[in-house]
């Protein structure tokens, strides 16, 4: 190895190596290191892989930067790079030690957790955006794309349920059933097990709608809260649910969280049977 050789930075990770590469490139930019060659070695989960990297690196003007959560692999990397007089940087080790002292407990030592957290976050964001886009029957095409579609008359908690489930990374569309509006064809094209009908006691719905009118500053005697109107809507809803052939949940005396857990249980059961 000679000092005038083009520098090579080996980025070794037990996951895909994105974190280590970002750190290395951020630092190298401070030196205008445009001639530096970066070689990423992902999924280095055994000593043999690390040994191969070190044996190659000894022949170049090199630096080994690594993120390894396994203490045995970190120790081997440190020992072997020192033995071959290769510059090395343990990016994750010192931080793991500091957090261990901070939390007073041992780390999980599971590679790739940051990526898993990121994927979970973006799935939740996608699900929330989906719920907003396909809320209240705005676009019936969402019914065919949804993990689950909620149908029912007004004030059966379709929107709150959609948002709650979206935070669990479930893509939900919801559709209000109104006698004057013919349901979209997509409702009958989607798999019936992906549709859930929300039903409610008429007297409970009457109370809910009266309260809703009050908050809007409207008279509680409006047609929206009249019992004959409510019974007509519920009958229409029941007929559509029978035609679709989907399961139902009675939301009369259930909190949103309780109904959501029941829906999640139904989704998990469906997935196990697929």
XYZ file of C-alpha atoms in Angstrom:
274
model
C 0.000 0.000 0.000
C 1.271 3.455 -0.861
C -0.095 6.802 0.370
C -0.701 8.130 -3.147
C -3.161 5.388 -3.969
C -6.769 6.444 -4.549
C -8.479 6.220 -1.153
C -11.023 3.455 -0.764
C -13.624 3.528 1.982
C -15.205 0.192 2.822
C -18.655 0.581 4.334
C -19.521 -2.600 6.190
C -22.967 -3.209 7.650
C -25.025 -6.092 8.992
C -28.036 -4.465 7.299
C -28.123 -2.623 3.951
C -25.557 -0.013 5.025
C -27.479 3.181 4.277
C -26.799 4.726 7.691
C -23.059 4.129 7.513
C -22.808 5.394 3.933
C -24.633 8.622 4.782
C -22.260 9.296 7.677
C -19.152 8.480 5.644
C -20.165 10.642 2.683
C -21.150 13.522 4.967
C -17.667 13.481 6.501
C -15.822 12.981 3.201
C -17.601 16.018 1.753
C -15.704 18.140 4.286
C -12.491 17.184 2.481
C -13.793 17.554 -1.091
C -12.996 13.862 -1.360
C -14.346 13.424 -4.854
C -11.665 10.895 -5.751
C -12.541 8.580 -2.874
C -14.034 5.251 -3.877
C -16.849 3.917 -1.715
C -17.450 0.195 -1.505
C -20.530 -0.829 0.436
C -20.668 -4.366 1.856
C -24.201 -5.014 3.136
C -25.447 -7.934 5.240
C -22.041 -8.696 6.722
C -23.421 -11.052 9.343
C -20.488 -13.433 9.808
C -16.777 -13.330 10.586
C -15.838 -14.827 7.216
C -17.286 -11.830 5.346
C -15.448 -9.399 7.593
C -12.210 -11.339 7.158
C -12.504 -11.071 3.359
C -13.075 -7.306 3.575
C -10.070 -6.754 5.850
C -7.781 -8.915 3.726
C -8.744 -6.928 0.628
C -8.517 -3.552 2.376
C -4.924 -4.135 3.526
C -3.694 -3.771 -0.072
C -5.084 -0.240 -0.512
C -5.021 3.209 1.014
C -8.219 2.355 2.849
C -10.581 3.124 5.649
C -13.172 0.695 7.007
C -16.317 2.233 8.456
C -18.771 -0.183 9.967
C -22.159 -0.461 11.648
C -22.355 -3.856 13.327
C -24.705 -4.488 16.229
C -23.294 -7.929 17.113
C -20.575 -7.392 19.798
C -18.600 -10.410 18.554
C -18.471 -9.061 14.986
C -17.528 -5.563 16.203
C -14.739 -6.991 18.332
C -13.412 -9.079 15.443
C -13.492 -6.098 13.080
C -11.624 -3.911 15.569
C -9.017 -6.587 16.270
C -8.364 -7.552 12.638
C -8.147 -3.961 11.293
C -5.722 -3.127 14.089
C -3.669 -6.204 13.260
C -3.382 -5.175 9.594
C -2.920 -1.498 10.510
C -6.035 -0.428 8.649
C -7.844 2.712 9.761
C -11.314 1.821 10.976
C -14.290 3.597 12.515
C -16.962 1.911 14.605
C -19.944 4.150 13.820
C -22.550 2.377 15.922
C -20.625 0.834 18.836
C -19.988 3.953 20.964
C -23.597 5.089 20.517
C -24.893 1.656 21.548
C -22.761 1.796 24.676
C -23.958 5.308 25.535
C -27.617 4.411 25.077
C -27.125 1.273 27.139
C -25.921 3.462 29.991
C -28.759 5.951 29.410
C -31.547 3.345 29.448
C -29.765 0.982 31.835
C -30.655 -2.020 29.693
C -29.140 -4.030 26.861
C -29.875 -3.229 23.204
C -31.907 -5.616 21.024
C -28.858 -6.263 18.813
C -31.127 -6.748 15.799
C -29.776 -5.466 12.451
C -31.921 -3.208 10.242
C -34.298 -1.847 12.881
C -34.019 1.741 11.622
C -35.151 0.656 8.163
C -38.030 -1.315 9.666
C -39.112 1.747 11.637
C -38.903 3.906 8.512
C -40.962 1.432 6.482
C -43.576 1.297 9.223
C -43.747 5.097 9.326
C -44.196 5.480 5.571
C -46.845 2.747 5.468
C -48.774 4.638 8.132
C -48.487 7.897 6.191
C -49.687 6.156 3.012
C -52.648 4.671 4.863
C -53.629 8.052 6.349
C -53.433 9.742 2.936
C -55.518 6.910 1.494
C -58.187 7.304 4.214
C -58.444 11.041 3.539
C -58.627 10.573 -0.232
C -61.328 7.903 -0.096
C -63.318 9.248 2.843
C -67.101 9.572 2.639
C -67.369 7.995 -0.814
C -65.372 10.794 -2.517
C -63.934 8.371 -5.064
C -65.462 4.876 -5.281
C -62.368 3.569 -7.063
C -60.722 3.405 -3.647
C -63.027 0.528 -2.709
C -61.119 -1.795 -5.036
C -57.754 -0.690 -3.613
C -58.642 -0.689 0.080
C -57.709 -3.297 2.664
C -61.200 -2.768 4.032
C -64.207 -0.606 3.120
C -66.662 0.547 5.768
C -70.286 1.094 4.752
C -73.175 2.402 6.804
C -75.554 5.282 7.329
C -74.409 8.697 8.487
C -73.037 8.935 12.067
C -71.855 5.347 12.424
C -68.229 6.481 13.027
C -66.953 5.548 9.564
C -64.452 8.420 9.323
C -63.030 8.120 12.885
C -62.666 4.377 12.348
C -60.911 4.937 9.031
C -58.352 7.262 10.632
C -57.823 4.984 13.629
C -57.169 2.003 11.352
C -54.953 4.124 9.083
C -52.685 4.707 12.060
C -52.404 0.917 12.219
C -51.256 0.976 8.555
C -54.586 -0.307 7.220
C -55.853 1.334 4.010
C -59.530 2.107 4.560
C -62.200 3.535 2.276
C -65.642 4.387 3.610
C -68.963 4.890 1.925
C -72.168 6.420 3.331
C -75.355 4.619 2.344
C -78.192 6.979 1.491
C -81.533 5.831 -0.032
C -81.452 8.598 -2.635
C -77.994 7.605 -3.927
C -77.346 4.359 -5.762
C -74.217 2.606 -4.385
C -71.297 2.548 -6.840
C -70.639 -0.590 -8.866
C -67.229 -0.956 -7.158
C -69.002 -1.930 -3.936
C -70.294 -5.089 -5.599
C -67.033 -5.806 -7.422
C -64.820 -5.839 -4.329
C -64.359 -9.088 -2.345
C -67.196 -9.234 0.179
C -64.781 -10.126 2.990
C -63.113 -6.728 2.460
C -66.393 -4.886 3.079
C -67.770 -4.322 6.590
C -71.245 -3.041 7.251
C -71.694 -0.836 10.307
C -75.154 -1.157 11.868
C -76.658 0.756 14.784
C -79.742 0.834 16.972
C -82.228 3.418 15.583
C -82.817 5.045 18.975
C -79.090 5.369 19.592
C -78.685 6.899 16.129
C -81.555 9.269 16.806
C -79.792 10.584 19.926
C -76.469 10.934 18.092
C -78.018 12.857 15.225
C -79.907 15.195 17.525
C -76.667 16.050 19.292
C -74.971 16.565 15.951
C -77.651 19.047 14.888
C -77.241 20.944 18.143
C -73.508 21.347 17.608
C -74.265 22.730 14.142
C -76.783 25.154 15.601
C -79.693 23.482 13.794
C -83.090 22.377 15.072
C -83.226 18.820 16.369
C -86.567 18.361 14.567
C -84.840 18.384 11.165
C -85.586 15.452 8.861
C -82.030 14.158 9.429
C -82.915 13.175 13.017
C -86.532 12.086 12.526
C -87.220 8.478 13.408
C -89.055 7.619 10.188
C -86.088 8.923 8.180
C -83.660 6.935 10.323
C -85.686 3.722 9.930
C -85.824 4.248 6.168
C -82.040 4.696 5.985
C -81.362 1.662 8.171
C -83.657 -0.505 6.061
C -81.879 0.641 2.892
C -78.512 -0.041 4.532
C -79.606 -3.520 5.624
C -80.708 -4.390 2.084
C -77.395 -3.254 0.594
C -75.432 -5.225 3.182
C -77.451 -8.352 2.335
C -76.850 -7.798 -1.373
C -73.114 -7.394 -0.844
C -73.007 -10.347 1.551
C -70.465 -8.739 3.842
C -69.988 -9.126 7.619
C -71.457 -6.520 9.974
C -70.550 -4.901 13.271
C -73.089 -3.309 15.595
C -71.566 -0.008 16.717
C -74.493 1.016 18.972
C -72.656 0.727 22.267
C -69.060 0.439 21.105
C -66.313 3.024 21.337
C -64.332 3.676 18.155
C -61.300 1.889 19.609
C -63.369 -1.193 20.455
C -64.893 -1.372 16.985
C -61.457 -0.865 15.419
C -60.022 -3.767 17.391
C -62.842 -5.974 16.179
C -62.117 -4.944 12.568
C -58.394 -5.626 13.040
C -59.251 -9.058 14.408
C -61.414 -9.737 11.340
C -58.607 -8.597 9.004
C -56.050 -10.826 10.747
C -58.428 -13.778 10.535
C -58.912 -13.124 6.830
C -55.155 -12.955 6.224
C -54.570 -16.232 8.079
C -57.071 -17.955 5.821
C -55.523 -16.630 2.588
